[in-house]
PDB file of C-alpha atoms in Angstrom:
ATOM      1  CA  UNK A  26     205.079  81.245 239.720  1.00 45.00           C
ATOM      2  CA  UNK A  27     201.483  80.101 239.423  1.00 57.00           C
ATOM      3  CA  UNK A  28     198.892  80.069 242.167  1.00 65.00           C
ATOM      4  CA  UNK A  29     196.026  77.594 242.459  1.00 78.00           C
ATOM      5  CA  UNK A  30     192.742  79.205 241.567  1.00 93.00           C
ATOM      6  CA  UNK A  31     190.509  76.274 242.350  1.00 95.00           C
ATOM      7  CA  UNK A  32     187.720  75.902 244.867  1.00 96.00           C
ATOM      8  CA  UNK A  33     184.777  77.647 246.466  1.00 97.00           C
ATOM      9  CA  UNK A  34     184.841  80.908 248.430  1.00 97.00           C
ATOM     10  CA  UNK A  35     181.996  82.583 250.360  1.00 97.00           C
ATOM     11  CA  UNK A  36     181.359  86.116 249.107  1.00 98.00           C
ATOM     12  CA  UNK A  37     180.370  88.307 252.037  1.00 96.00           C
ATOM     13  CA  UNK A  38     181.089  91.583 250.185  1.00 97.00           C
ATOM     14  CA  UNK A  39     178.083  91.151 247.867  1.00 98.00           C
ATOM     15  CA  UNK A  40     174.370  91.685 248.487  1.00 98.00           C
ATOM     16  CA  UNK A  41     171.149  90.842 246.658  1.00 98.00           C
ATOM     17  CA  UNK A  42     168.255  93.041 245.549  1.00 98.00           C
ATOM     18  CA  UNK A  43     165.050  91.173 244.696  1.00 98.00           C
ATOM     19  CA  UNK A  44     162.709  92.637 242.073  1.00 98.00           C
ATOM     20  CA  UNK A  45     159.406  90.771 241.837  1.00 98.00           C
ATOM     21  CA  UNK A  46     156.124  91.262 240.029  1.00 97.00           C
ATOM     22  CA  UNK A  47     154.818  90.907 236.498  1.00 97.00           C
ATOM     23  CA  UNK A  48     156.668  94.086 235.430  1.00 97.00           C
ATOM     24  CA  UNK A  49     159.985  93.191 237.135  1.00 97.00           C
ATOM     25  CA  UNK A  50     162.017  92.677 233.946  1.00 96.00           C
ATOM     26  CA  UNK A  51     160.261  95.518 232.114  1.00 95.00           C
ATOM     27  CA  UNK A  52     161.009  97.907 234.973  1.00 96.00           C
ATOM     28  CA  UNK A  53     164.707  96.998 235.048  1.00 97.00           C
ATOM     29  CA  UNK A  54     164.888  97.237 231.271  1.00 96.00           C
ATOM     30  CA  UNK A  55     163.949 100.911 231.569  1.00 95.00           C
ATOM     31  CA  UNK A  56     166.505 101.650 234.295  1.00 96.00           C
ATOM     32  CA  UNK A  57     169.697  99.721 233.514  1.00 97.00           C
ATOM     33  CA  UNK A  58     172.239  99.594 230.696  1.00 96.00           C
ATOM     34  CA  UNK A  59     171.396  96.053 229.611  1.00 96.00           C
ATOM     35  CA  UNK A  60     168.401  94.378 227.972  1.00 96.00           C
ATOM     36  CA  UNK A  61     166.186  92.721 230.588  1.00 96.00           C
ATOM     37  CA  UNK A  62     163.074  92.612 228.391  1.00 94.00           C
ATOM     38  CA  UNK A  63     164.547  89.774 226.329  1.00 94.00           C
ATOM     39  CA  UNK A  64     166.356  88.075 229.222  1.00 97.00           C
ATOM     40  CA  UNK A  65     165.615  84.343 229.364  1.00 97.00           C
ATOM     41  CA  UNK A  66     166.166  81.795 232.130  1.00 97.00           C
ATOM     42  CA  UNK A  67     169.453  80.568 230.624  1.00 97.00           C
ATOM     43  CA  UNK A  68     171.427  83.807 230.785  1.00 98.00           C
ATOM     44  CA  UNK A  69     172.404  86.579 233.175  1.00 98.00           C
ATOM     45  CA  UNK A  70     173.208  90.229 232.551  1.00 98.00           C
ATOM     46  CA  UNK A  71     176.049  92.473 233.622  1.00 98.00           C
ATOM     47  CA  UNK A  72     174.475  95.916 233.929  1.00 98.00           C
ATOM     48  CA  UNK A  73     174.950  99.368 235.415  1.00 98.00           C
ATOM     49  CA  UNK A  74     172.532 101.829 237.013  1.00 98.00           C
ATOM     50  CA  UNK A  75     173.419 105.358 235.931  1.00 96.00           C
ATOM     51  CA  UNK A  76     172.720 108.914 236.950  1.00 95.00           C
ATOM     52  CA  UNK A  77     171.104 111.253 234.442  1.00 93.00           C
ATOM     53  CA  UNK A  78     174.655 112.356 233.559  1.00 93.00           C
ATOM     54  CA  UNK A  79     175.570 108.808 232.559  1.00 93.00           C
ATOM     55  CA  UNK A  80     177.730 108.096 235.628  1.00 96.00           C
ATOM     56  CA  UNK A  81     177.630 104.684 237.272  1.00 97.00           C
ATOM     57  CA  UNK A  82     175.831 104.539 240.612  1.00 97.00           C
ATOM     58  CA  UNK A  83     175.996 100.744 240.899  1.00 98.00           C
ATOM     59  CA  UNK A  84     176.795  97.640 238.875  1.00 98.00           C
ATOM     60  CA  UNK A  85     174.916  94.349 238.945  1.00 98.00           C
ATOM     61  CA  UNK A  86     174.895  90.761 237.852  1.00 98.00           C
ATOM     62  CA  UNK A  87     171.191  90.236 237.206  1.00 98.00           C
ATOM     63  CA  UNK A  88     169.231  87.093 236.382  1.00 98.00           C
ATOM     64  CA  UNK A  89     165.705  85.728 236.491  1.00 98.00           C
ATOM     65  CA  UNK A  90     164.690  83.262 239.176  1.00 96.00           C
ATOM     66  CA  UNK A  91     161.358  82.987 237.387  1.00 96.00           C
ATOM     67  CA  UNK A  92     159.369  84.989 234.854  1.00 95.00           C
ATOM     68  CA  UNK A  93     158.272  87.363 237.637  1.00 97.00           C
ATOM     69  CA  UNK A  94     161.382  87.521 239.835  1.00 98.00           C
ATOM     70  CA  UNK A  95     164.802  89.016 239.092  1.00 98.00           C
ATOM     71  CA  UNK A  96     167.782  89.025 241.452  1.00 98.00           C
ATOM     72  CA  UNK A  97     170.443  91.737 241.232  1.00 98.00           C
ATOM     73  CA  UNK A  98     173.801  90.973 242.850  1.00 98.00           C
ATOM     74  CA  UNK A  99     175.826  94.065 243.727  1.00 98.00           C
ATOM     75  CA  UNK A 100     178.443  95.387 246.130  1.00 98.00           C
ATOM     76  CA  UNK A 101     176.897  95.232 249.589  1.00 98.00           C
ATOM     77  CA  UNK A 102     178.129  98.722 250.497  1.00 97.00           C
ATOM     78  CA  UNK A 103     176.018 100.174 247.674  1.00 98.00           C
ATOM     79  CA  UNK A 104     172.902  98.099 248.195  1.00 98.00           C
ATOM     80  CA  UNK A 105     170.890 100.360 250.529  1.00 98.00           C
ATOM     81  CA  UNK A 106     171.311 103.629 248.585  1.00 97.00           C
ATOM     82  CA  UNK A 107     170.839 101.819 245.263  1.00 97.00           C
ATOM     83  CA  UNK A 108     167.658 100.127 246.459  1.00 98.00           C
ATOM     84  CA  UNK A 109     166.335 103.501 247.595  1.00 97.00           C
ATOM     85  CA  UNK A 110     167.155 105.211 244.261  1.00 95.00           C
ATOM     86  CA  UNK A 111     165.769 102.424 242.113  1.00 96.00           C
ATOM     87  CA  UNK A 112     162.570 102.278 244.166  1.00 96.00           C
ATOM     88  CA  UNK A 113     161.910 105.944 243.393  1.00 93.00           C
ATOM     89  CA  UNK A 114     161.324 105.032 239.738  1.00 92.00           C
ATOM     90  CA  UNK A 115     158.858 102.167 240.230  1.00 93.00           C
ATOM     91  CA  UNK A 116     155.771 104.429 240.212  1.00 86.00           C
ATOM     92  CA  UNK A 117     152.962 102.471 238.494  1.00 87.00           C
ATOM     93  CA  UNK A 118     155.045  99.469 237.467  1.00 88.00           C
ATOM     94  CA  UNK A 119     153.947  96.166 238.961  1.00 95.00           C
ATOM     95  CA  UNK A 120     157.287  95.530 240.617  1.00 96.00           C
ATOM     96  CA  UNK A 121     158.394  95.348 244.248  1.00 97.00           C
ATOM     97  CA  UNK A 122     162.009  95.865 245.272  1.00 98.00           C
ATOM     98  CA  UNK A 123     163.529  94.533 248.481  1.00 98.00           C
ATOM     99  CA  UNK A 124     166.849  93.691 250.119  1.00 98.00           C
ATOM    100  CA  UNK A 125     167.109  89.907 249.822  1.00 98.00           C
ATOM    101  CA  UNK A 126     170.706  89.590 251.054  1.00 98.00           C
ATOM    102  CA  UNK A 127     169.687  87.621 254.150  1.00 98.00           C
ATOM    103  CA  UNK A 128     167.744  85.151 252.006  1.00 98.00           C
ATOM    104  CA  UNK A 129     170.712  84.019 249.899  1.00 98.00           C
ATOM    105  CA  UNK A 130     174.244  82.744 250.297  1.00 98.00           C
ATOM    106  CA  UNK A 131     176.724  83.672 247.558  1.00 98.00           C
ATOM    107  CA  UNK A 132     179.863  81.781 246.586  1.00 98.00           C
ATOM    108  CA  UNK A 133     182.622  82.187 244.046  1.00 98.00           C
ATOM    109  CA  UNK A 134     183.503  78.957 242.236  1.00 97.00           C
ATOM    110  CA  UNK A 135     186.780  78.673 240.331  1.00 97.00           C
ATOM    111  CA  UNK A 136     188.886  76.185 238.403  1.00 95.00           C
ATOM    112  CA  UNK A 137     188.098  72.471 238.432  1.00 94.00           C
ATOM    113  CA  UNK A 138     185.484  73.021 241.143  1.00 94.00           C
ATOM    114  CA  UNK A 139     183.182  74.307 238.402  1.00 94.00           C
ATOM    115  CA  UNK A 140     183.081  70.838 236.841  1.00 90.00           C
ATOM    116  CA  UNK A 141     181.766  69.184 240.001  1.00 84.00           C
ATOM    117  CA  UNK A 142     179.603  72.041 241.295  1.00 83.00           C
ATOM    118  CA  UNK A 143     178.224  73.501 238.083  1.00 83.00           C
ATOM    119  CA  UNK A 144     178.487  70.748 235.505  1.00 81.00           C
ATOM    120  CA  UNK A 145     181.357  72.246 233.519  1.00 87.00           C
ATOM    121  CA  UNK A 146     182.360  75.593 232.067  1.00 90.00           C
ATOM    122  CA  UNK A 147     180.167  77.805 229.921  1.00 95.00           C
ATOM    123  CA  UNK A 148     180.589  81.226 228.257  1.00 96.00           C
ATOM    124  CA  UNK A 149     180.376  84.285 230.497  1.00 97.00           C
ATOM    125  CA  UNK A 150     176.840  85.327 231.500  1.00 98.00           C
ATOM    126  CA  UNK A 151     175.456  81.850 230.856  1.00 98.00           C
ATOM    127  CA  UNK A 152     173.143  80.858 233.722  1.00 97.00           C
ATOM    128  CA  UNK A 153     171.853  77.498 234.928  1.00 96.00           C
ATOM    129  CA  UNK A 154     169.685  76.343 237.808  1.00 95.00           C
ATOM    130  CA  UNK A 155     170.503  73.334 239.987  1.00 93.00           C
ATOM    131  CA  UNK A 156     167.482  72.734 242.172  1.00 93.00           C
ATOM    132  CA  UNK A 157     167.025  75.923 244.192  1.00 95.00           C
ATOM    133  CA  UNK A 158     170.535  77.154 243.368  1.00 96.00           C
ATOM    134  CA  UNK A 159     171.689  79.270 240.436  1.00 97.00           C
ATOM    135  CA  UNK A 160     175.111  79.415 238.814  1.00 97.00           C
ATOM    136  CA  UNK A 161     176.188  82.349 236.642  1.00 98.00           C
ATOM    137  CA  UNK A 162     179.356  81.816 234.620  1.00 98.00           C
ATOM    138  CA  UNK A 163     181.753  84.770 234.771  1.00 98.00           C
ATOM    139  CA  UNK A 164     184.759  85.988 232.836  1.00 98.00           C
ATOM    140  CA  UNK A 165     187.788  83.754 233.505  1.00 97.00           C
ATOM    141  CA  UNK A 166     190.924  84.860 235.343  1.00 96.00           C
ATOM    142  CA  UNK A 167     194.434  83.657 234.548  1.00 92.00           C
ATOM    143  CA  UNK A 168     192.893  81.120 232.194  1.00 92.00           C
ATOM    144  CA  UNK A 169     190.769  79.594 234.953  1.00 95.00           C
ATOM    145  CA  UNK A 170     186.965  79.432 234.646  1.00 96.00           C
ATOM    146  CA  UNK A 171     184.932  81.206 237.331  1.00 97.00           C
ATOM    147  CA  UNK A 172     181.280  81.307 238.323  1.00 98.00           C
ATOM    148  CA  UNK A 173     178.938  82.926 240.832  1.00 98.00           C
ATOM    149  CA  UNK A 174     176.803  80.511 242.888  1.00 98.00           C
ATOM    150  CA  UNK A 175     173.608  81.912 244.449  1.00 98.00           C
ATOM    151  CA  UNK A 176     171.559  79.690 246.719  1.00 97.00           C
ATOM    152  CA  UNK A 177     168.921  80.117 249.435  1.00 98.00           C
ATOM    153  CA  UNK A 178     170.569  80.610 252.827  1.00 97.00           C
ATOM    154  CA  UNK A 179     169.268  77.296 254.169  1.00 95.00           C
ATOM    155  CA  UNK A 180     170.800  75.293 251.313  1.00 95.00           C
ATOM    156  CA  UNK A 181     174.273  73.716 251.635  1.00 93.00           C
ATOM    157  CA  UNK A 182     177.286  75.289 249.957  1.00 92.00           C
ATOM    158  CA  UNK A 183     178.339  73.782 246.623  1.00 92.00           C
ATOM    159  CA  UNK A 184     180.651  70.802 246.973  1.00 89.00           C
ATOM    160  CA  UNK A 185     184.346  71.382 246.446  1.00 92.00           C
ATOM    161  CA  UNK A 186     187.623  72.440 248.075  1.00 95.00           C
ATOM    162  CA  UNK A 187     187.749  75.731 249.974  1.00 96.00           C
ATOM    163  CA  UNK A 188     189.221  78.707 248.158  1.00 96.00           C
ATOM    164  CA  UNK A 189     190.682  81.591 250.152  1.00 95.00           C
ATOM    165  CA  UNK A 190     188.420  84.629 249.755  1.00 95.00           C
ATOM    166  CA  UNK A 191     191.514  86.778 249.101  1.00 95.00           C
ATOM    167  CA  UNK A 192     192.358  84.610 246.080  1.00 96.00           C
ATOM    168  CA  UNK A 193     188.819  85.036 244.785  1.00 98.00           C
ATOM    169  CA  UNK A 194     189.096  88.831 245.124  1.00 98.00           C
ATOM    170  CA  UNK A 195     192.406  88.644 243.257  1.00 98.00           C
ATOM    171  CA  UNK A 196     190.676  86.657 240.511  1.00 98.00           C
ATOM    172  CA  UNK A 197     188.044  89.394 240.260  1.00 98.00           C
ATOM    173  CA  UNK A 198     190.772  91.930 239.533  1.00 98.00           C
ATOM    174  CA  UNK A 199     192.539  89.592 237.126  1.00 98.00           C
ATOM    175  CA  UNK A 200     189.303  89.085 235.179  1.00 98.00           C
ATOM    176  CA  UNK A 201     189.303  92.784 234.337  1.00 98.00           C
ATOM    177  CA  UNK A 202     185.560  93.078 235.044  1.00 98.00           C
ATOM    178  CA  UNK A 203     185.102  95.681 237.781  1.00 98.00           C
ATOM    179  CA  UNK A 204     182.364  95.687 240.415  1.00 98.00           C
ATOM    180  CA  UNK A 205     181.498  99.239 241.416  1.00 98.00           C
ATOM    181  CA  UNK A 206     181.844  99.921 245.152  1.00 97.00           C
ATOM    182  CA  UNK A 207     181.143 102.867 247.442  1.00 94.00           C
ATOM    183  CA  UNK A 208     184.233 105.062 246.917  1.00 91.00           C
ATOM    184  CA  UNK A 209     183.523 105.374 243.200  1.00 97.00           C
ATOM    185  CA  UNK A 210     179.837 106.216 242.838  1.00 97.00           C
ATOM    186  CA  UNK A 211     179.301 108.581 239.883  1.00 96.00           C
ATOM    187  CA  UNK A 212     182.990 108.505 238.910  1.00 96.00           C
ATOM    188  CA  UNK A 213     182.675 106.668 235.582  1.00 96.00           C
ATOM    189  CA  UNK A 214     180.579 106.256 232.484  1.00 94.00           C
ATOM    190  CA  UNK A 215     180.386 102.491 231.767  1.00 96.00           C
ATOM    191  CA  UNK A 216     182.964 102.527 228.969  1.00 95.00           C
ATOM    192  CA  UNK A 217     185.595 103.882 231.399  1.00 95.00           C
ATOM    193  CA  UNK A 218     185.390 100.408 232.980  1.00 98.00           C
ATOM    194  CA  UNK A 219     185.203  98.628 229.575  1.00 97.00           C
ATOM    195  CA  UNK A 220     181.609  97.596 230.249  1.00 97.00           C
ATOM    196  CA  UNK A 221     180.643  97.740 226.589  1.00 94.00           C
ATOM    197  CA  UNK A 222     183.361  95.131 225.874  1.00 96.00           C
ATOM    198  CA  UNK A 223     182.371  92.644 228.601  1.00 97.00           C
ATOM    199  CA  UNK A 224     178.618  92.521 228.037  1.00 96.00           C
ATOM    200  CA  UNK A 225     177.546  95.355 230.329  1.00 96.00           C
ATOM    201  CA  UNK A 226     175.930  97.739 227.812  1.00 94.00           C
ATOM    202  CA  UNK A 227     173.348  97.145 225.105  1.00 91.00           C
ATOM    203  CA  UNK A 228     173.316  99.940 222.522  1.00 89.00           C
ATOM    204  CA  UNK A 229     170.207  98.642 220.744  1.00 86.00           C
ATOM    205  CA  UNK A 230     167.749  98.695 223.639  1.00 85.00           C
ATOM    206  CA  UNK A 231     165.338 101.456 224.604  1.00 77.00           C
ATOM    207  CA  UNK A 232     165.911 104.472 226.792  1.00 86.00           C
ATOM    208  CA  UNK A 233     167.303 104.428 230.314  1.00 87.00           C
ATOM    209  CA  UNK A 234     168.734 107.189 232.539  1.00 86.00           C
ATOM    210  CA  UNK A 235     172.080 108.379 231.189  1.00 77.00           C
ATOM    211  CA  UNK A 236     171.689 106.651 227.831  1.00 85.00           C
ATOM    212  CA  UNK A 237     172.460 109.749 225.747  1.00 82.00           C
ATOM    213  CA  UNK A 238     175.806 110.251 227.496  1.00 84.00           C
ATOM    214  CA  UNK A 239     176.752 106.590 227.016  1.00 82.00           C
ATOM    215  CA  UNK A 240     175.809 106.655 223.319  1.00 79.00           C
ATOM    216  CA  UNK A 241     177.636 109.931 222.737  1.00 75.00           C
ATOM    217  CA  UNK A 242     180.800 108.548 224.343  1.00 74.00           C
ATOM    218  CA  UNK A 243     180.627 105.488 222.097  1.00 72.00           C
ATOM    219  CA  UNK A 244     179.696 106.963 218.742  1.00 67.00           C
ATOM    220  CA  UNK A 245     181.285 110.410 218.753  1.00 63.00           C
ATOM    221  CA  UNK A 246     184.736 109.318 219.777  1.00 65.00           C
ATOM    222  CA  UNK A 247     184.702 111.296 223.020  1.00 66.00           C
ATOM    223  CA  UNK A 248     185.845 108.430 225.256  1.00 79.00           C
ATOM    224  CA  UNK A 249     189.202 109.304 226.812  1.00 88.00           C
ATOM    225  CA  UNK A 250     189.495 106.676 229.563  1.00 93.00           C
ATOM    226  CA  UNK A 251     189.653 102.906 229.719  1.00 95.00           C
ATOM    227  CA  UNK A 252     190.128 100.238 232.392  1.00 97.00           C
ATOM    228  CA  UNK A 253     193.480  98.490 232.729  1.00 98.00           C
ATOM    229  CA  UNK A 254     194.941  95.842 235.027  1.00 98.00           C
ATOM    230  CA  UNK A 255     197.959  97.009 237.021  1.00 98.00           C
ATOM    231  CA  UNK A 256     200.385  95.895 239.747  1.00 98.00           C
ATOM    232  CA  UNK A 257     201.819  97.921 242.618  1.00 98.00           C
ATOM    233  CA  UNK A 258     204.566  96.729 244.965  1.00 96.00           C
ATOM    234  CA  UNK A 259     202.960  98.501 247.945  1.00 96.00           C
ATOM    235  CA  UNK A 260     199.370  98.814 249.115  1.00 96.00           C
ATOM    236  CA  UNK A 261     196.982 101.172 247.298  1.00 97.00           C
ATOM    237  CA  UNK A 262     193.269 101.733 247.868  1.00 97.00           C
ATOM    238  CA  UNK A 263     190.207 102.033 245.655  1.00 97.00           C
ATOM    239  CA  UNK A 264     189.478 105.670 244.884  1.00 97.00           C
ATOM    240  CA  UNK A 265     193.140 106.742 244.971  1.00 97.00           C
ATOM    241  CA  UNK A 266     194.330 109.001 242.162  1.00 98.00           C
ATOM    242  CA  UNK A 267     196.816 107.852 239.537  1.00 98.00           C
ATOM    243  CA  UNK A 268     199.403 110.241 238.102  1.00 98.00           C
ATOM    244  CA  UNK A 269     201.779 110.154 235.173  1.00 96.00           C
ATOM    245  CA  UNK A 270     205.312 110.702 236.466  1.00 91.00           C
ATOM    246  CA  UNK A 271     205.655 113.507 233.910  1.00 92.00           C
ATOM    247  CA  UNK A 272     202.735 115.454 235.451  1.00 94.00           C
ATOM    248  CA  UNK A 273     202.208 115.230 239.205  1.00 95.00           C
ATOM    249  CA  UNK A 274     199.781 118.163 239.206  1.00 95.00           C
ATOM    250  CA  UNK A 275     196.850 116.604 237.360  1.00 96.00           C
ATOM    251  CA  UNK A 276     195.673 113.004 237.967  1.00 97.00           C
ATOM    252  CA  UNK A 277     195.267 110.855 234.864  1.00 97.00           C
ATOM    253  CA  UNK A 278     193.312 108.009 236.426  1.00 98.00           C
ATOM    254  CA  UNK A 279     191.684 106.332 239.409  1.00 98.00           C
ATOM    255  CA  UNK A 280     192.184 103.043 241.235  1.00 98.00           C
ATOM    256  CA  UNK A 281     188.905 101.129 240.886  1.00 98.00           C
ATOM    257  CA  UNK A 282     189.348  97.748 242.582  1.00 98.00           C
ATOM    258  CA  UNK A 283     192.245  96.266 244.551  1.00 98.00           C
ATOM    259  CA  UNK A 284     193.263  92.827 245.824  1.00 98.00           C
ATOM    260  CA  UNK A 285     196.463  91.493 247.411  1.00 97.00           C
ATOM    261  CA  UNK A 286     198.622  89.686 244.853  1.00 96.00           C
ATOM    262  CA  UNK A 287     199.767  86.227 246.001  1.00 94.00           C
ATOM    263  CA  UNK A 288     203.353  87.029 245.019  1.00 92.00           C
ATOM    264  CA  UNK A 289     203.395  90.266 247.020  1.00 95.00           C
ATOM    265  CA  UNK A 290     202.084  93.781 246.538  1.00 97.00           C
ATOM    266  CA  UNK A 291     198.630  94.355 245.082  1.00 98.00           C
ATOM    267  CA  UNK A 292     196.929  94.025 241.732  1.00 98.00           C
ATOM    268  CA  UNK A 293     194.286  96.518 240.700  1.00 98.00           C
ATOM    269  CA  UNK A 294     191.839  97.560 238.055  1.00 98.00           C
ATOM    270  CA  UNK A 295     192.532 101.205 237.211  1.00 98.00           C
ATOM    271  CA  UNK A 296     190.655 103.573 234.944  1.00 98.00           C
ATOM    272  CA  UNK A 297     193.137 105.700 233.015  1.00 97.00           C
ATOM    273  CA  UNK A 298     193.300 108.324 230.337  1.00 96.00           C
ATOM    274  CA  UNK A 299     194.167 106.324 227.250  1.00 94.00           C
ATOM    275  CA  UNK A 300     196.960 108.746 226.399  1.00 93.00           C
ATOM    276  CA  UNK A 301     198.652 108.134 229.763  1.00 95.00           C
ATOM    277  CA  UNK A 302     198.825 104.353 229.405  1.00 94.00           C
ATOM    278  CA  UNK A 303     202.256 104.552 227.721  1.00 93.00           C
ATOM    279  CA  UNK A 304     203.790 106.682 230.488  1.00 95.00           C
ATOM    280  CA  UNK A 305     205.402 105.853 233.812  1.00 97.00           C
ATOM    281  CA  UNK A 306     202.553 105.806 236.327  1.00 98.00           C
ATOM    282  CA  UNK A 307     202.175 106.062 240.085  1.00 97.00           C
ATOM    283  CA  UNK A 308     199.403 106.092 242.671  1.00 97.00           C
ATOM    284  CA  UNK A 309     199.558 109.382 244.549  1.00 95.00           C
ATOM    285  CA  UNK A 310     201.590 112.450 243.622  1.00 89.00           C
ATOM    286  CA  UNK A 311     204.732 113.159 245.686  1.00 83.00           C
ATOM    287  CA  UNK A 312     206.278 109.897 246.868  1.00 88.00           C
ATOM    288  CA  UNK A 313     203.688 107.873 244.979  1.00 94.00           C
ATOM    289  CA  UNK A 314     203.614 104.094 244.533  1.00 97.00           C
ATOM    290  CA  UNK A 315     204.808 103.009 241.056  1.00 97.00           C
ATOM    291  CA  UNK A 316     202.202 101.234 238.941  1.00 98.00           C
ATOM    292  CA  UNK A 317     202.923  98.704 236.183  1.00 98.00           C
ATOM    293  CA  UNK A 318     200.233  97.891 233.618  1.00 98.00           C
ATOM    294  CA  UNK A 319     199.499  94.350 232.442  1.00 96.00           C
ATOM    295  CA  UNK A 320     197.634  93.196 229.319  1.00 94.00           C
ATOM    296  CA  UNK A 321     193.862  92.996 229.475  1.00 95.00           C
ATOM    297  CA  UNK A 322     192.521  89.423 229.356  1.00 95.00           C
ATOM    298  CA  UNK A 323     189.858  90.305 226.768  1.00 96.00           C
ATOM    299  CA  UNK A 324     189.752  92.425 223.608  1.00 94.00           C
ATOM    300  CA  UNK A 325     188.147  95.870 223.587  1.00 92.00           C
ATOM    301  CA  UNK A 326     185.331  95.993 221.071  1.00 82.00           C
ATOM    302  CA  UNK A 327     185.856  98.440 218.224  1.00 70.00           C
ATOM    303  CA  UNK A 328     182.514  97.730 216.604  1.00 50.00           C
ATOM    304  CA  UNK A 329     179.361  97.265 218.650  1.00 46.00           C
TER     305      UNK A 329
END
């Protein structure tokens, strides 16, 4: 059975950090996993903010509003602590950081609605401006194109049919591109969520906090975990531990992001030990909820 993934959904779970000043892009370039120094006005970046140990503290979709202003869209429950941590590193940089969530309305646009609202589909992380509004094209889900629409709060929503917010959240899971949220701060290096394969890590840029750990994981073959898409017949929550049925003592993974599946149960992004992906899996130990893996919708990059 197929489910219509077409329309426009308001996204109340996301917030916006504004970084403005002549050093805005340069400052972010030195703090995040992606290249902001070379970012133009036609593209966006998926990026992570890491601890010194290379663990993700937040993830962002970042883009320039102008040459001196960058917006970072992130999970709203991480915005305040992330803004505080990032601000600690500004020092002499000519950049000012602020919570701009109240200034913008965010929408998810999916399916045919992209043609009318955003002028057609484009590759992921392509960005375009329509008056005061910005559209960032995302990874598709279930073969349907998707985009993020960011517009000043006073502007009207993009034109198109309404899309249930629950279906949009399901499409986020089905895209296989995780957004870090509060239960999972400092749980993963970016590759454990496949970020290097979906445009979230640049291995050729300069230093940033945690870079050595990320590079070591990539080039020394030490990466043991990957993100997968999975289905569970009963409810599970982000942050829950995943176990192989053959070993209920030691967890082999973590539930990262969850959304109700239209056909019943829930779908989830899970980060698993690669070796456990061939085993029978469950969320929770004794009496756990069985978990069935599905194919990823994008290839994992062997060569970066």
